[in-house]
């Protein structure tokens, strides 16, 4: 009997299958992919899916993946965006090596391609106005009409295109169109625009050009120029593929023959993914910037404390399909927790403090106890935590009148203080309004380390911080930025901004063990029993870290939403 085959290391999604077949048949000698962001915003978790796919395939198949700034549009580019994109791709763990490109470097080549189309009688300069173009285009049910300029001679088109290039025409007065088929059922083939006049300087080419290629024309040519084999894009480009292929097949002498393959984009619950909307959140100051830890941007996730490994794992888990769907953001949070659980050091922090006084512990005395840094990682070692007469514990770890199954601090009950002693609550002090100000306790010196020599057990273990040796820190409790599941669904007629979660950020003061005060910016921790946190990379100062909550220990949000 044969044994069952081991599970494959990765899911053989349809793009992997296509590549396998293309390599096996000899259609391509090796795999060349690209990630082509338009530098008009910061990258987000949706882009991460595309980055992991494109760079991941290049790694798996020992090919190469190019990082290409798709900067053919002269108005929107910004160096800040270019820099952030490069940083984010690197941070995710990918390397383009020498293959960093800018589409605007190919303007000469693209212009030559346009000339080739004209010479082949497959492109013409058209002077229809915007309104006329719309009218002549027809729609899904009605075929389009031929432009009156469609049958110009090659010579006339060359002269007209030259007039466009030299600035003789104002914007909107002339357009170069591919001559394909005005009756095609695919409207993208109805003599699409390939070059338009834009009298705007370009961040890379300056004033050299006043004609710029349209996206649908530029993209296949960029791919062909770089000899991309598999040009992977999102599903909405499926209907553009016939034009992509037409251009590649009708422009002679291209360096490569790329093929376009489409996959479903990532949509996440409670998350806005459109660059335009993210820009609006920044401009309207609804968040502190592109890297606000609540943003779904790579820089926001990084600042929040998410690891690149967690993002890569998430992207592999969700897979690659041809069906648009909405992925539960809880899946991302799960990947983040799983990774941080393995890698982050444990520490004790009390976020909503109530004071504990250990009556039988000498005043001024300090005991330095050993605490394990990461039970998941023995190599992480131990650290010392100071135990003193006055401590802080979480307010909800004490109840004056507790129900039966409450195993934390309540008068007469003994609990374990993590890494320290058995501690018993013996009374409370209250202010004039009846609020508990101090929980009075005693400790059992025989239970150092957390076990009793007489074998008696306690049911609860709670964390604590020394009031005299711990430190105050600012803690930013982040939650989901929106409180609506599907933000693509606007059937309620409301503006998407109305679904911003008013409680997505709460700033509080917490008490942390002294070791945490030395945290380097960006350092990640599990605050035991509380959640995963990281020292904010921007606002932390030496000795005064600011902590961001990356994610709570458990998915309490789902429960809250179910109750609401
Ligand atoms: P826009 O077209 O509004 O500028 P975009 O999200 O398409 O937005 P690009 O910079 O063109 O921005 O995207 C770069 C690459 O990332 C593209 O190949 C695109 O297919 C891919 N991409 C963008 N959003 C997602 C997403 N949500 N899921 C997967 N891939 C995405
Ligand atoms: Mg795009």
Coordinates of C-alpha atoms and ligand atoms in Angstrom, one line a residue:
X1 CA 0.0 0.0 0.0
X2 CA 1.3 3.4 -0.9
X3 CA 1.4 6.1 1.7
X4 CA -0.7 9.3 1.1
X5 CA 1.3 11.9 -0.6
X6 CA 2.4 14.8 1.7
X7 CA 0.4 17.9 1.4
X8 CA 2.1 20.3 -1.1
X9 CA 4.0 23.1 0.5
X10 CA 1.9 25.6 -1.3
X11 CA -1.5 25.7 -3.0
X12 CA -1.1 25.2 -6.8
X13 CA -3.4 28.1 -7.7
X14 CA -4.2 28.7 -11.4
X15 CA -1.3 31.1 -12.0
X16 CA 1.2 28.5 -10.8
X17 CA -0.5 26.0 -13.1
X18 CA -0.2 28.3 -16.0
X19 CA 3.4 28.9 -15.3
X20 CA 4.1 25.2 -14.9
X21 CA 2.5 24.6 -18.3
X22 CA 4.3 27.5 -20.0
X23 CA 7.7 26.3 -18.7
X24 CA 6.9 22.6 -19.6
X25 CA 5.9 23.5 -23.2
X26 CA 8.9 25.8 -23.7
X27 CA 6.6 28.8 -24.3
X28 CA 8.8 30.7 -21.9
X29 CA 12.4 29.9 -20.9
X30 CA 12.0 31.5 -17.4
X31 CA 9.5 33.5 -15.4
X32 CA 9.6 37.3 -15.5
X33 CA 6.9 39.2 -13.6
X34 CA 6.5 42.8 -12.5
X35 CA 4.8 44.8 -9.8
X36 CA 3.7 48.1 -11.5
X37 CA 2.3 50.6 -8.9
X38 CA 1.2 54.0 -10.0
X39 CA 3.0 56.3 -7.6
X40 CA -0.1 58.3 -6.6
X41 CA -0.5 57.0 -3.1
X42 CA 1.0 54.6 -0.5
X43 CA 0.8 50.9 -1.0
X44 CA -1.9 49.0 1.0
X45 CA -2.6 45.4 2.0
X46 CA -4.3 44.8 -1.4
X47 CA -1.0 45.7 -3.1
X48 CA 0.7 43.4 -0.7
X49 CA -1.3 40.5 -2.3
X50 CA 0.0 41.5 -5.7
X51 CA 3.5 42.0 -4.4
X52 CA 3.6 38.6 -2.7
X53 CA 2.2 37.0 -5.8
X54 CA 4.6 38.6 -8.3
X55 CA 7.7 38.6 -6.3
X56 CA 6.8 35.2 -4.7
X57 CA 6.4 33.6 -8.2
X58 CA 9.8 34.9 -9.3
X59 CA 11.4 33.4 -6.2
X60 CA 9.7 30.1 -6.5
X61 CA 10.5 29.7 -10.2
X62 CA 14.0 31.2 -9.9
X63 CA 12.9 34.0 -12.3
X64 CA 12.9 37.7 -11.8
X65 CA 10.4 40.3 -10.7
X66 CA 10.6 44.0 -11.7
X67 CA 9.5 46.9 -9.6
X68 CA 8.1 49.4 -12.1
X69 CA 6.7 52.8 -11.3
X70 CA 3.8 53.1 -13.7
X71 CA 4.3 56.9 -14.0
X72 CA 3.0 57.6 -17.4
X73 CA 0.3 60.0 -16.1
X74 CA 2.0 63.4 -15.8
X75 CA -0.2 65.1 -13.2
X76 CA -0.2 62.8 -10.1
X77 CA 3.3 61.5 -9.5
X78 CA 5.1 62.4 -6.3
X79 CA 8.6 61.4 -5.1
X80 CA 7.2 60.8 -1.6
X81 CA 5.1 58.0 -3.0
X82 CA 7.9 56.6 -5.0
X83 CA 10.2 56.4 -2.0
X84 CA 7.4 54.9 0.2
X85 CA 6.7 52.2 -2.4
X86 CA 10.4 51.2 -2.6
X87 CA 10.6 51.1 1.2
X88 CA 7.4 49.0 1.6
X89 CA 8.3 46.4 -1.0
X90 CA 11.7 46.0 0.6
X91 CA 10.2 45.8 4.1
X92 CA 7.9 43.1 2.9
X93 CA 11.0 41.1 2.2
X94 CA 11.3 41.3 -1.6
X95 CA 14.2 42.4 -3.8
X96 CA 14.0 43.7 -7.3
X97 CA 17.8 43.6 -7.6
X98 CA 18.8 45.6 -10.7
X99 CA 15.2 45.6 -12.1
X100 CA 13.9 48.9 -10.9
X101 CA 12.2 50.7 -13.8
X102 CA 10.1 53.8 -14.5
X103 CA 7.5 53.6 -17.3
X104 CA 8.2 57.2 -18.1
X105 CA 11.7 56.2 -19.2
X106 CA 10.0 54.4 -22.1
X107 CA 8.3 57.4 -23.6
X108 CA 10.6 57.5 -26.6
X109 CA 10.0 53.8 -27.2
X110 CA 6.2 54.2 -26.8
X111 CA 6.2 57.1 -29.3
X112 CA 8.1 55.0 -31.8
X113 CA 5.4 52.3 -31.3
X114 CA 2.7 54.8 -32.0
X115 CA 4.5 55.8 -35.2
X116 CA 4.7 52.1 -36.2
X117 CA 1.0 51.7 -35.8
X118 CA 0.4 54.8 -37.9
X119 CA 2.7 53.6 -40.6
X120 CA 1.0 50.2 -40.7
X121 CA -2.3 52.1 -41.2
X122 CA -3.5 51.0 -37.8
X123 CA -3.8 54.3 -36.0
X124 CA -5.2 57.7 -36.9
X125 CA -5.4 61.2 -35.4
X126 CA -9.0 62.1 -34.6
X127 CA -10.5 65.5 -33.8
X128 CA -13.9 64.5 -32.3
X129 CA -14.8 66.4 -29.1
X130 CA -15.2 64.5 -25.8
X131 CA -19.0 64.6 -26.3
X132 CA -18.8 63.4 -29.9
X133 CA -16.4 60.6 -28.9
X134 CA -18.9 59.4 -26.3
X135 CA -21.7 59.5 -28.9
X136 CA -19.7 57.8 -31.6
X137 CA -18.6 55.1 -29.2
X138 CA -22.0 53.5 -28.8
X139 CA -22.7 51.3 -25.8
X140 CA -23.0 47.6 -24.9
X141 CA -26.2 47.4 -27.1
X142 CA -25.4 49.8 -29.9
X143 CA -22.3 49.5 -32.1
X144 CA -20.2 52.6 -32.5
X145 CA -19.8 54.8 -35.6
X146 CA -16.7 55.4 -37.5
X147 CA -15.0 58.7 -36.9
X148 CA -14.9 61.0 -40.0
X149 CA -11.1 61.1 -39.5
X150 CA -10.7 57.4 -39.6
X151 CA -9.6 57.0 -43.2
X152 CA -6.9 59.6 -43.3
X153 CA -3.8 58.6 -45.2
X154 CA -0.7 57.4 -43.4
X155 CA 1.2 60.6 -44.5
X156 CA -1.5 62.8 -43.1
X157 CA -1.6 60.9 -39.8
X158 CA 2.1 61.1 -39.5
X159 CA 1.9 64.9 -40.1
X160 CA -1.0 65.3 -37.7
X161 CA 0.7 63.2 -34.9
X162 CA 3.8 65.4 -35.3
X163 CA 1.6 68.5 -34.9
X164 CA 0.2 66.9 -31.7
X165 CA 3.7 66.2 -30.5
X166 CA 5.1 69.6 -31.3
X167 CA 2.3 71.4 -29.4
X168 CA 0.4 72.8 -32.3
X169 CA -2.9 71.5 -30.9
X170 CA -4.4 72.4 -27.6
X171 CA -5.5 69.7 -25.2
X172 CA -8.6 67.9 -26.4
X173 CA -8.2 69.0 -30.0
X174 CA -6.6 65.9 -31.3
X175 CA -6.2 62.3 -30.2
X176 CA -4.3 59.4 -31.6
X177 CA -6.6 56.3 -31.8
X178 CA -5.9 52.7 -32.7
X179 CA -7.9 51.6 -35.8
X180 CA -9.6 48.4 -34.7
X181 CA -13.3 47.9 -34.9
X182 CA -16.1 50.4 -34.0
X183 CA -18.6 47.6 -34.1
X184 CA -16.8 45.3 -31.7
X185 CA -18.9 43.9 -28.9
X186 CA -15.9 44.8 -26.7
X187 CA -16.1 48.6 -26.3
X188 CA -12.4 48.7 -25.5
X189 CA -11.7 47.7 -29.1
X190 CA -13.7 50.5 -30.5
X191 CA -10.8 52.6 -31.8
X192 CA -9.4 53.2 -28.3
X193 CA -7.3 56.3 -27.6
X194 CA -3.6 55.6 -27.5
X195 CA -2.0 59.1 -27.2
X196 CA -3.5 62.3 -25.9
X197 CA -2.3 65.9 -25.5
X198 CA -1.5 67.0 -21.9
X199 CA 0.3 70.2 -21.6
X200 CA 1.7 69.3 -18.3
X201 CA 5.3 68.8 -17.1
X202 CA 6.2 65.3 -16.0
X203 CA 8.3 64.7 -12.9
X204 CA 10.8 62.6 -14.8
X205 CA 10.7 63.9 -18.4
X206 CA 10.0 67.6 -17.6
X207 CA 8.7 69.6 -20.5
X208 CA 9.9 67.2 -23.2
X209 CA 6.5 65.9 -24.0
X210 CA 3.0 67.3 -24.4
X211 CA 1.6 64.0 -25.6
X212 CA 1.3 61.1 -23.2
X213 CA 0.3 57.5 -23.8
X214 CA -2.9 56.1 -22.4
X215 CA -2.7 53.4 -19.8
X216 CA -4.1 50.7 -22.0
X217 CA -1.5 51.5 -24.7
X218 CA 1.4 52.0 -22.3
X219 CA 1.0 49.0 -20.1
X220 CA 1.5 46.2 -22.7
X221 CA 4.4 48.1 -24.2
X222 CA 6.1 48.4 -20.8
X223 CA 5.6 44.7 -20.3
X224 CA 7.0 43.9 -23.8
X225 CA 9.9 46.3 -23.4
X226 CA 11.0 44.5 -20.1
X227 CA 10.3 41.1 -21.6
X228 CA 7.8 40.3 -19.0
X229 CA 6.4 36.7 -19.5
X230 CA 3.4 36.8 -17.1
X231 CA 1.8 40.1 -16.7
X232 CA -0.5 39.6 -13.7
X233 CA -3.2 42.1 -12.9
X234 CA -6.6 42.3 -11.2
X235 CA -9.9 41.1 -12.7
X236 CA -11.2 44.4 -13.9
X237 CA -8.6 44.3 -16.6
X238 CA -10.0 41.1 -18.1
X239 CA -12.0 43.0 -20.6
X240 CA -8.9 45.0 -21.6
X241 CA -7.0 41.9 -22.5
X242 CA -8.1 41.7 -26.2
X243 CA -6.7 45.3 -26.6
X244 CA -3.5 44.3 -24.8
X245 CA -3.1 41.4 -27.2
X246 CA -4.1 43.4 -30.2
X247 CA -1.4 46.0 -29.5
X248 CA 1.3 43.4 -28.8
X249 CA 0.3 41.5 -32.0
X250 CA 0.1 44.6 -34.2
X251 CA 3.2 46.5 -33.3
X252 CA 6.1 44.9 -35.1
X253 CA 9.5 44.3 -33.6
X254 CA 8.6 44.3 -29.9
X255 CA 11.4 42.9 -27.6
X256 CA 9.1 40.5 -25.8
X257 CA 5.7 38.8 -25.9
X258 CA 4.0 39.1 -22.5
X259 CA 0.7 37.5 -21.6
X260 CA -1.8 39.1 -19.2
X261 CA -3.4 37.0 -16.5
X262 CA -6.1 38.3 -14.1
X263 CA -6.8 37.4 -10.5
X264 CA -9.3 38.6 -8.0
X265 CA -8.3 41.7 -6.0
X266 CA -8.3 41.6 -2.2
X267 CA -11.2 43.1 -0.5
X268 CA -11.3 43.1 3.3
X269 CA -14.2 43.6 5.7
X270 CA -14.2 46.8 7.7
X271 CA -11.5 48.2 5.4
X272 CA -11.4 50.8 2.7
X273 CA -8.9 49.9 0.0
X274 CA -9.3 52.5 -2.7
X275 CA -6.3 54.8 -3.0
X276 CA -8.6 57.7 -3.6
X277 CA -10.5 57.2 -0.4
X278 CA -7.3 56.6 1.6
X279 CA -6.0 59.9 0.2
X280 CA -9.2 61.6 1.3
X281 CA -8.8 60.2 4.9
X282 CA -5.3 61.7 5.0
X283 CA -6.3 65.0 3.4
X284 CA -9.4 65.4 5.6
X285 CA -7.2 64.6 8.6
X286 CA -9.4 61.8 9.7
X287 CA -6.2 59.9 10.4
X288 CA -2.8 61.2 11.3
X289 CA -1.2 60.3 7.9
X290 CA -0.7 57.5 5.4
X291 CA 1.1 55.6 8.1
X292 CA -1.5 56.1 10.8
X293 CA -1.6 52.7 12.5
X294 CA -5.3 52.3 11.6
X295 CA -4.7 52.6 7.9
X296 CA -4.6 49.5 5.8
X297 CA -1.4 50.8 4.2
X298 CA 1.8 48.8 4.5
X299 CA 3.3 51.7 6.3
X300 CA 0.3 51.9 8.7
X301 CA 0.5 48.2 9.4
X302 CA 4.2 48.4 9.9
X303 CA 3.8 51.3 12.4
X304 CA 1.0 49.3 14.1
X305 CA 3.5 46.5 14.8
X306 CA 2.5 44.0 12.2
X307 CA 5.4 41.9 10.9
X308 CA 6.2 41.3 7.2
X309 CA 6.0 37.6 7.8
X310 CA 2.5 37.9 9.0
X311 CA 1.5 39.8 5.9
X312 CA 3.2 37.2 3.6
X313 CA 1.5 34.4 5.5
X314 CA -1.9 36.0 5.2
X315 CA -1.4 36.5 1.4
X316 CA -0.5 32.9 0.9
X317 CA -3.4 31.8 3.1
X318 CA -6.1 33.7 1.1
X319 CA -4.9 32.2 -2.1
X320 CA -5.3 33.4 -5.7
X321 CA -8.6 32.9 -7.5
X322 CA -10.6 34.4 -10.3
X323 CA -13.6 35.2 -8.1
X324 CA -14.1 38.5 -6.4
X325 CA -14.9 38.1 -2.8
X326 CA -14.8 39.8 0.6
X327 CA -12.1 38.4 2.9
X328 CA -12.8 38.7 6.7
X329 CA -10.2 41.0 8.2
X330 CA -10.2 38.6 11.2
X331 CA -8.2 36.4 9.0
X332 CA -5.5 39.0 8.7
X333 CA -5.7 39.6 12.5
X334 CA -5.3 35.9 13.0
X335 CA -2.2 35.8 10.9
X336 CA -0.8 38.7 12.9
X337 CA -1.5 37.1 16.2
X338 CA 0.0 33.8 15.1
X339 CA 3.2 35.4 14.1
X340 CA 3.5 37.7 17.1
X341 CA 2.8 34.8 19.4
X342 CA 5.9 33.1 18.1
X343 CA 8.2 36.1 17.9
X344 CA 7.3 38.7 20.5
X345 CA 8.7 39.1 23.9
X346 CA 6.3 39.0 26.8
X347 CA 6.0 41.8 29.3
X348 CA 3.7 43.0 32.0
X349 CA 1.7 46.2 31.6
X350 CA -1.4 47.3 33.4
X351 CA -3.6 49.5 31.2
X352 CA -6.5 50.3 33.6
X353 CA -4.7 50.3 37.0
X354 CA -6.0 49.8 40.5
X355 CA -3.5 49.9 43.4
X356 CA -2.6 46.8 45.5
X357 CA -0.8 47.1 48.8
X358 CA 0.8 43.9 50.1
X359 CA 0.5 44.4 53.9
X360 CA 3.1 41.9 54.9
X361 CA 5.7 42.9 52.4
X362 CA 8.3 45.3 53.9
X363 CA 8.2 48.9 52.8
X364 CA 11.2 49.9 50.6
X365 CA 12.1 46.3 49.9
X366 CA 12.5 45.1 46.3
X367 CA 12.6 41.5 45.1
X368 CA 13.9 41.0 41.6
X369 CA 12.1 37.9 40.2
X370 CA 12.8 35.9 37.1
X371 CA 10.3 36.2 34.3
X372 CA 10.4 34.2 31.1
X373 CA 10.6 36.4 28.0
X374 CA 8.9 34.1 25.5
X375 CA 7.5 30.6 26.4
X376 CA 7.4 29.9 22.7
X377 CA 11.1 30.6 22.3
X378 CA 13.5 29.3 24.9
X379 CA 16.3 31.3 23.3
X380 CA 14.6 34.5 24.3
X381 CA 15.8 33.9 27.9
X382 CA 14.6 35.6 31.1
X383 CA 14.5 39.1 32.6
X384 CA 14.1 40.4 36.1
X385 CA 10.9 42.1 37.3
X386 CA 10.7 44.0 40.6
X387 CA 8.1 43.0 43.2
X388 CA 7.4 45.7 45.8
X389 CA 4.9 46.5 48.5
X390 CA 2.8 48.7 46.2
X391 CA 1.7 47.3 42.9
X392 CA -0.8 48.0 40.1
X393 CA -3.2 45.4 38.7
X394 CA -5.9 45.7 36.1
X395 CA -9.1 47.2 37.6
X396 CA -11.1 44.3 36.2
X397 CA -8.9 41.8 37.9
X398 CA -10.6 42.8 41.2
X399 CA -14.2 42.6 42.2
X400 CA -15.5 43.4 45.6
X401 CA -18.6 41.2 45.2
X402 CA -17.7 38.5 42.7
X403 CA -19.8 35.8 41.1
X404 CA -19.0 32.2 41.8
X405 CA -16.7 31.5 38.8
X406 CA -14.6 34.7 39.3
X407 CA -11.1 33.4 40.0
X408 CA -9.3 36.7 40.2
X409 CA -8.9 39.1 43.2
X410 CA -11.9 39.3 45.5
X411 CA -11.9 39.5 49.4
X412 CA -10.8 36.2 50.9
X413 CA -9.6 34.7 47.6
X414 CA -6.0 33.7 46.7
X415 CA -4.5 34.2 43.2
X416 CA -1.1 33.8 41.6
X417 CA 0.7 37.0 40.7
X418 CA 2.6 36.1 37.5
X419 CA 6.2 35.1 38.1
X420 CA 5.8 36.1 41.8
X421 CA 3.8 34.8 44.7
X422 CA 0.4 33.7 45.8
X423 CA -1.5 36.8 46.9
X424 CA -4.7 36.9 48.9
X425 CA -7.1 39.8 49.0
X426 CA -7.9 40.9 52.6
X427 CA -9.8 44.1 52.2
X428 CA -10.4 47.3 50.3
X429 CA -10.1 51.1 50.8
X430 CA -12.6 53.4 49.1
X431 CA -12.9 57.1 48.5
X432 CA -15.9 59.3 49.6
X433 CA -17.9 58.2 46.5
X434 CA -17.4 54.5 47.3
X435 CA -14.8 53.8 44.5
X436 CA -12.2 51.3 45.4
X437 CA -8.8 53.1 45.7
X438 CA -6.7 50.3 47.2
X439 CA -7.0 46.6 47.3
X440 CA -5.4 45.3 50.5
X441 CA -3.6 42.0 50.2
X442 CA -1.1 39.7 51.9
X443 CA 1.4 37.4 50.1
X444 CA 2.8 34.0 51.0
X445 CA 6.6 34.2 51.0
X446 CA 6.7 30.4 50.6
X447 CA 5.3 30.6 47.1
X448 CA 8.1 32.5 45.4
X449 CA 8.1 31.7 41.6
X450 CA 4.4 30.9 41.7
X451 CA 4.0 27.5 43.3
X452 CA 3.0 26.5 46.8
X453 CA 5.3 23.9 48.6
X454 CA 2.2 22.4 50.3
X455 CA 0.6 21.7 46.9
X456 CA -2.3 24.0 47.3
X457 CA -3.7 25.4 44.1
X458 CA -5.1 28.7 42.9
X459 CA -7.4 29.1 39.9
X460 CA -6.3 32.5 38.7
X461 CA -3.1 34.1 37.6
X462 CA -2.9 37.8 37.1
X463 CA -0.3 40.3 35.9
X464 CA 0.9 43.3 37.8
X465 CA 3.5 46.1 37.8
X466 CA 5.5 47.6 40.6
X467 CA 4.0 51.0 41.5
X468 CA 7.4 52.3 42.7
X469 CA 9.6 50.8 40.0
X470 CA 7.3 50.6 36.9
X471 CA 6.7 53.6 34.7
X472 CA 3.9 55.5 33.1
X473 CA 3.5 55.3 29.4
X474 CA 1.1 56.5 26.7
X475 CA -0.8 53.6 25.2
X476 CA -2.8 54.0 22.0
X477 CA -5.5 51.4 21.8
X478 CA -6.3 51.1 18.1
X479 CA -9.3 49.3 16.7
X480 CA -10.8 48.9 13.3
X481 CA -11.2 52.2 11.5
X482 CA -14.7 51.4 10.2
X483 CA -17.6 49.8 11.8
X484 CA -19.3 48.5 8.6
X485 CA -18.4 45.2 7.2
X486 CA -18.7 45.7 3.5
X487 CA -17.7 49.2 2.5
X488 CA -18.1 48.5 -1.2
X489 CA -21.8 48.2 -0.5
X490 CA -23.4 51.6 -0.5
X491 CA -27.0 50.5 -0.8
X492 CA -27.8 52.3 2.5
X493 CA -27.2 55.5 0.6
X494 CA -24.7 56.7 3.2
X495 CA -21.3 58.2 2.5
X496 CA -18.6 55.8 3.4
X497 CA -17.2 58.2 5.9
X498 CA -20.3 57.8 8.0
X499 CA -19.1 54.4 8.8
X500 CA -15.9 55.6 10.5
X501 CA -15.6 53.9 13.9
X502 CA -15.6 56.7 16.5
X503 CA -13.7 54.4 18.9
X504 CA -10.9 53.4 16.6
X505 CA -8.4 55.2 18.8
X506 CA -8.4 55.5 22.6
X507 CA -5.3 57.0 24.2
X508 CA -4.7 56.0 27.8
X509 CA -1.9 56.0 30.4
X510 CA -0.7 52.6 31.4
X511 CA 1.9 51.3 33.8
X512 CA 4.7 49.1 32.5
X513 CA 7.5 47.1 34.1
X514 CA 10.8 48.9 34.0
X515 CA 12.3 46.8 31.3
X516 CA 9.7 48.1 28.8
X517 CA 10.8 51.7 29.4
X518 CA 14.0 50.9 27.5
X519 CA 12.0 49.7 24.4
X520 CA 13.6 50.6 21.1
X521 CA 11.2 52.3 18.6
X522 CA 9.4 49.5 16.7
X523 CA 10.0 46.8 19.4
X524 CA 7.1 44.4 19.6
X525 CA 5.7 42.8 22.8
X526 CA 2.9 40.7 24.0
X527 CA 1.5 42.5 27.1
X528 CA 0.5 39.4 28.9
X529 CA -3.3 38.8 29.0
X530 CA -3.8 42.1 27.2
X531 CA -2.6 42.0 23.6
X532 CA 0.2 42.7 21.2
X533 CA 1.8 46.1 21.3
X534 CA 4.8 47.8 19.7
X535 CA 6.8 50.9 20.6
X536 CA 5.7 53.6 18.1
X537 CA 8.5 54.2 15.7
X538 CA 7.7 58.0 15.4
X539 CA 6.6 59.2 18.7
X540 CA 8.6 57.1 21.2
X541 CA 11.5 58.9 22.9
X542 CA 14.4 57.3 24.7
X543 CA 13.1 56.2 28.1
X544 CA 9.6 57.2 27.2
X545 CA 8.1 54.8 24.7
X546 CA 4.6 55.2 23.3
X547 CA 2.9 51.9 22.8
X548 CA 0.5 51.1 19.9
X549 CA -1.8 48.2 20.3
X550 CA -1.2 46.0 17.2
X551 CA -4.1 43.6 18.0
X552 CA -5.9 42.4 21.0
X553 CA -5.2 38.9 22.2
X554 CA -8.6 37.6 21.1
X555 CA -11.1 38.7 18.6
X556 CA -13.3 40.6 21.0
X557 CA -14.5 42.9 18.2
X558 CA -16.5 40.1 16.5
X559 CA -18.3 39.5 19.8
X560 CA -19.1 43.2 20.3
X561 CA -20.4 43.5 16.8
X562 CA -22.7 40.5 17.3
X563 CA -24.1 42.1 20.5
X564 CA -24.7 45.5 18.8
Ligands
LIG1 P1 -5.7 53.1 -9.0 O1 -5.9 52.3 -10.3 O2 -6.9 53.7 -8.5 O3 -4.5 53.9 -9.0 P2 -4.7 50.6 -8.0 O4 -5.0 50.0 -6.7 O5 -5.0 49.8 -9.2 O6 -5.4 52.0 -7.9 P3 -1.9 50.6 -8.8 O7 -0.8 51.4 -8.2 O8 -2.2 50.7 -10.2 O9 -3.2 51.0 -7.9 O10 -1.7 49.1 -8.3 C1 -0.5 48.4 -8.6 C2 -0.8 46.9 -8.7 O11 -1.4 46.4 -7.5 C3 -1.7 46.6 -9.8 O12 -1.1 45.6 -10.6 C4 -3.0 46.1 -9.2 O13 -3.6 45.1 -9.9 C5 -2.6 45.7 -7.8 N1 -3.6 45.9 -6.8 C6 -4.2 47.0 -6.5 N2 -5.1 46.8 -5.6 C7 -5.2 45.5 -5.3 C8 -6.0 44.7 -4.5 N3 -6.9 45.2 -3.7 N4 -5.7 43.4 -4.5 C9 -4.8 42.9 -5.3 N5 -4.0 43.6 -6.1 C10 -4.2 44.9 -6.1
LIG2 MG1 -4.2 50.8 -11.3

